CSV table of C-alpha atoms in Angstrom, one decimal:
chain,number,residue,atom,x,y,z
A,255,TYR,CA,-17.3,-133.4,60.9
A,256,SER,CA,-16.3,-131.6,64.1
A,257,MET,CA,-15.7,-127.8,64.0
A,258,THR,CA,-11.9,-128.4,64.4
A,259,SER,CA,-11.6,-131.0,61.7
A,260,SER,CA,-8.7,-130.7,59.3
A,261,GLN,CA,-10.7,-132.6,56.7
A,262,LYS,CA,-10.9,-130.8,53.4
A,263,ILE,CA,-14.3,-130.2,51.9
A,264,ILE,CA,-15.7,-128.5,48.9
A,265,THR,CA,-17.7,-125.4,49.7
A,266,VAL,CA,-20.0,-123.5,47.4
A,267,CYS,CA,-20.4,-119.7,47.5
A,268,PRO,CA,-24.0,-118.9,48.3
A,269,GLN,CA,-23.8,-115.8,46.1
A,270,CYS,CA,-22.3,-117.0,42.8
A,271,GLY,CA,-21.9,-120.8,43.2
A,272,THR,CA,-18.1,-120.9,42.9
A,273,GLU,CA,-16.6,-124.0,44.5
A,274,LYS,CA,-13.7,-123.7,46.9
A,275,THR,CA,-11.8,-126.3,48.9
A,276,LEU,CA,-11.3,-125.5,52.6
A,277,THR,CA,-10.7,-127.4,55.8
A,278,VAL,CA,-13.7,-127.6,58.1
A,279,ASN,CA,-11.6,-125.8,60.7
A,280,ASN,CA,-11.0,-122.8,58.4
A,281,LEU,CA,-14.6,-122.7,57.4
A,282,THR,CA,-15.9,-122.6,61.0
A,283,ASN,CA,-13.3,-120.3,62.4
A,284,LYS,CA,-12.8,-117.7,59.7
A,285,PRO,CA,-15.2,-115.7,57.6
A,286,TYR,CA,-15.9,-117.3,54.2
A,287,SER,CA,-14.3,-115.4,51.3
A,288,CYS,CA,-15.2,-116.2,47.8
A,289,PRO,CA,-12.3,-116.0,45.3
A,290,VAL,CA,-14.7,-114.7,42.6
A,291,CYS,CA,-17.3,-112.4,44.2
A,292,SER,CA,-16.0,-111.3,47.6
A,293,ASP,CA,-15.9,-107.5,47.8
A,294,GLY,CA,-12.5,-107.1,49.6
A,295,VAL,CA,-14.0,-105.5,52.7
A,296,SER,CA,-13.0,-107.3,55.9
A,297,PHE,CA,-15.4,-108.9,58.2
A,298,PRO,CA,-14.4,-106.5,61.1
A,299,ASN,CA,-15.0,-103.5,58.9
A,300,LYS,CA,-18.4,-104.7,57.8
A,301,LEU,CA,-19.3,-105.4,61.4
A,302,SER,CA,-18.3,-101.9,62.5
A,303,ARG,CA,-20.2,-100.4,59.6
A,304,CYS,CA,-23.4,-102.1,60.6
A,305,MET,CA,-22.9,-101.1,64.2
A,306,LEU,CA,-22.2,-97.4,63.4
A,307,LYS,CA,-25.3,-97.3,61.2
A,308,GLN,CA,-27.3,-98.2,64.3
A,309,LEU,CA,-25.9,-95.4,66.4
A,310,PRO,CA,-26.9,-91.7,66.3
A,311,VAL,CA,-23.7,-90.5,64.5
A,312,GLU,CA,-23.4,-87.9,61.8
A,313,ASN,CA,-21.2,-87.5,58.7
A,314,LEU,CA,-20.5,-91.2,58.7
A,315,GLU,CA,-17.9,-92.2,56.1
A,316,PHE,CA,-16.1,-95.5,55.4
A,317,GLU,CA,-12.7,-95.9,53.8
A,318,TRP,CA,-12.1,-92.3,54.7
A,319,ARG,CA,-9.2,-90.5,53.0
A,320,PRO,CA,-8.9,-86.9,54.0
A,321,LYS,CA,-6.5,-84.7,52.0
A,322,TRP,CA,-4.2,-84.1,55.0
A,323,ALA,CA,-3.7,-87.9,55.5
A,324,ASP,CA,-1.3,-88.2,52.5
A,325,LYS,CA,-3.1,-91.1,50.9
A,326,LYS,CA,-3.6,-92.9,54.2
A,327,ARG,CA,-7.0,-94.4,54.7
A,328,TYR,CA,-9.1,-94.7,57.9
A,329,ASP,CA,-11.7,-97.5,58.3
A,330,ASN,CA,-14.5,-95.3,59.7
A,331,TYR,CA,-15.0,-91.6,60.3
A,332,PHE,CA,-18.0,-90.1,62.2
A,333,GLU,CA,-19.1,-87.2,64.3
A,334,TYR,CA,-21.1,-87.3,67.5
A,335,ASN,CA,-21.9,-84.4,70.0
A,336,ASN,CA,-19.7,-82.0,68.1
A,337,GLN,CA,-16.7,-84.4,68.4
A,338,LYS,CA,-14.9,-86.0,65.5
A,339,TYR,CA,-13.9,-89.7,65.7
A,340,ILE,CA,-12.1,-92.3,63.7
A,341,LEU,CA,-12.7,-96.0,64.4
A,342,GLU,CA,-10.0,-98.3,63.2
A,343,MET,CA,-10.6,-102.1,63.2
A,344,ASP,CA,-7.1,-103.5,63.6
A,345,GLY,CA,-7.1,-106.9,61.9
A,346,GLY,CA,-4.6,-109.7,62.3
A,347,PHE,CA,-1.9,-108.0,60.2
A,348,HIS,CA,-1.5,-105.4,63.0
A,349,TYR,CA,-0.3,-108.1,65.3
A,350,LYS,CA,2.0,-110.4,63.3
A,351,ALA,CA,4.6,-109.9,60.6
A,352,SER,CA,3.7,-110.7,57.0
A,353,PHE,CA,5.8,-111.3,53.9
A,354,ASN,CA,5.8,-107.6,53.0
A,355,ALA,CA,5.8,-105.8,56.3
A,356,THR,CA,7.1,-106.2,59.8
A,357,ILE,CA,5.1,-105.5,62.9
A,358,GLU,CA,7.3,-102.4,63.5
A,359,ASP,CA,6.4,-101.1,60.0
A,360,ILE,CA,2.7,-101.5,60.7
A,361,LYS,CA,2.9,-99.9,64.2
A,362,ASN,CA,4.8,-97.0,62.7
A,363,ILE,CA,2.1,-96.4,60.1
A,364,ASP,CA,-0.5,-96.6,62.8
A,365,LYS,CA,1.4,-94.0,64.9
A,366,ILE,CA,1.6,-91.7,61.9
A,367,LYS,CA,-2.1,-92.1,61.3
A,368,ASP,CA,-2.9,-91.5,65.0
A,369,LYS,CA,-0.7,-88.4,65.1
A,370,LEU,CA,-2.3,-86.9,62.0
A,371,ALA,CA,-5.8,-87.5,63.4
A,372,TYR,CA,-4.9,-85.9,66.7
A,373,GLU,CA,-3.3,-82.9,64.9
A,374,HIS,CA,-6.7,-82.4,63.2
A,375,GLY,CA,-8.8,-82.6,66.3
A,376,ILE,CA,-10.0,-86.1,65.8
A,377,ASN,CA,-10.3,-88.8,68.5
A,378,ILE,CA,-9.1,-92.2,67.3
A,379,ILE,CA,-10.4,-95.5,68.6
A,380,ARG,CA,-8.7,-98.7,67.8
A,381,ILE,CA,-10.4,-102.1,68.2
A,382,ASN,CA,-8.3,-105.3,68.4
A,383,CYS,CA,-9.6,-107.6,65.6
A,384,SER,CA,-6.6,-109.9,65.5
A,385,ASP,CA,-9.1,-112.8,65.6
A,386,SER,CA,-11.7,-112.2,62.9
A,387,ASN,CA,-14.4,-113.9,65.0
A,388,ASP,CA,-17.7,-112.1,65.8
A,389,LYS,CA,-17.7,-112.8,69.6
A,390,TYR,CA,-14.1,-111.7,69.9
A,391,ILE,CA,-14.6,-108.4,68.0
A,392,ILE,CA,-17.9,-107.6,69.8
A,393,LYS,CA,-16.3,-108.2,73.2
A,394,ASN,CA,-13.4,-105.8,72.3
A,395,ILE,CA,-15.9,-103.2,71.0
A,396,MET,CA,-17.9,-103.5,74.2
A,397,GLN,CA,-14.7,-103.0,76.3
A,398,SER,CA,-13.5,-100.0,74.2
A,399,GLU,CA,-13.9,-96.3,74.5
A,400,LEU,CA,-17.0,-96.6,72.3
A,401,SER,CA,-18.9,-98.0,75.3
A,402,THR,CA,-18.3,-94.8,77.2
A,403,ILE,CA,-19.6,-92.7,74.3
A,404,PHE,CA,-22.6,-94.8,73.3
A,405,ASP,CA,-25.1,-97.1,74.8
A,406,LEU,CA,-24.1,-100.2,72.9
A,407,SER,CA,-26.9,-102.3,74.4
A,408,ILE,CA,-29.1,-100.9,71.6
A,409,ILE,CA,-27.0,-102.6,68.9
A,410,ASP,CA,-28.6,-105.6,67.1
A,411,TRP,CA,-25.4,-107.6,67.0
A,412,ASN,CA,-27.2,-110.5,65.2
A,413,GLN,CA,-28.1,-108.1,62.4
A,414,CYS,CA,-24.5,-106.8,62.3
A,415,ILE,CA,-23.2,-110.4,61.9
A,416,ILE,CA,-25.7,-111.1,59.1
A,417,ASP,CA,-24.8,-107.8,57.3
A,418,ALA,CA,-21.1,-108.4,57.8
A,419,GLN,CA,-21.5,-111.6,55.8
A,420,THR,CA,-23.2,-110.0,52.9
A,421,ASN,CA,-21.5,-109.1,49.7
A,422,LEU,CA,-21.1,-105.3,49.1
A,423,PHE,CA,-20.5,-105.9,45.4
A,424,THR,CA,-23.8,-107.8,45.0
A,425,GLU,CA,-25.7,-105.2,47.1
A,426,THR,CA,-24.3,-102.4,44.9
A,427,ILE,CA,-25.3,-104.2,41.7
A,428,ASN,CA,-28.8,-104.8,43.0
A,429,MET,CA,-29.2,-101.1,44.0
A,430,PHE,CA,-28.0,-100.0,40.5
A,431,ASN,CA,-30.4,-102.5,38.8
A,432,ASP,CA,-33.2,-101.1,41.0
A,433,GLY,CA,-32.6,-97.7,39.4
A,434,MET,CA,-30.5,-96.0,41.9
A,435,THR,CA,-27.8,-93.5,40.6
A,436,VAL,CA,-24.1,-93.9,41.4
A,437,LYS,CA,-24.4,-90.9,43.7
A,438,GLU,CA,-27.4,-92.3,45.6
A,439,ILE,CA,-25.6,-95.7,46.0
A,440,SER,CA,-22.5,-93.9,47.3
A,441,GLU,CA,-24.5,-91.9,49.8
A,442,LYS,CA,-26.5,-94.9,51.0
A,443,LEU,CA,-23.3,-97.0,51.5
A,444,HIS,CA,-21.4,-94.0,52.9
A,445,LEU,CA,-18.6,-94.5,50.4
């Protein structure tokens, strides 16, 4: 089959063996998501997590919900050179309406989140991830404010792509089975 084929094929999850029917085009152009064991963390967020773990940042947290944010969640929080940062990986829903939210609704939520962050002395960086494709996301990261803060040439992007395709749920189970406590797992995964 060609990469753009609309032919339906049966895929098998490499983690749990669940079968799923997809078109070849969807399989080659979108990250694979298993209906049984996928962990619900988006590919862009996993990619950013791996990248941030390779940088000299402090107080790294994922899915960060500060008390002042009124139940709003930020993708990534970190500190560097006595500055506080939030890194938001804006996926496709930030750029097109869905059945439950308009683009204006989403933009308003982003404006509120940005305002709250600035009011608390936190710099916010947004990366366009409207196409959940590694090359597209990496290009946008390289052209973002992050490239003025860090030397992004040190990032092992191949490792980030591999890590972004792993299952957080399976990784957590393996750590627990290896004897790690919930607190140790939480600290290691920055959750």
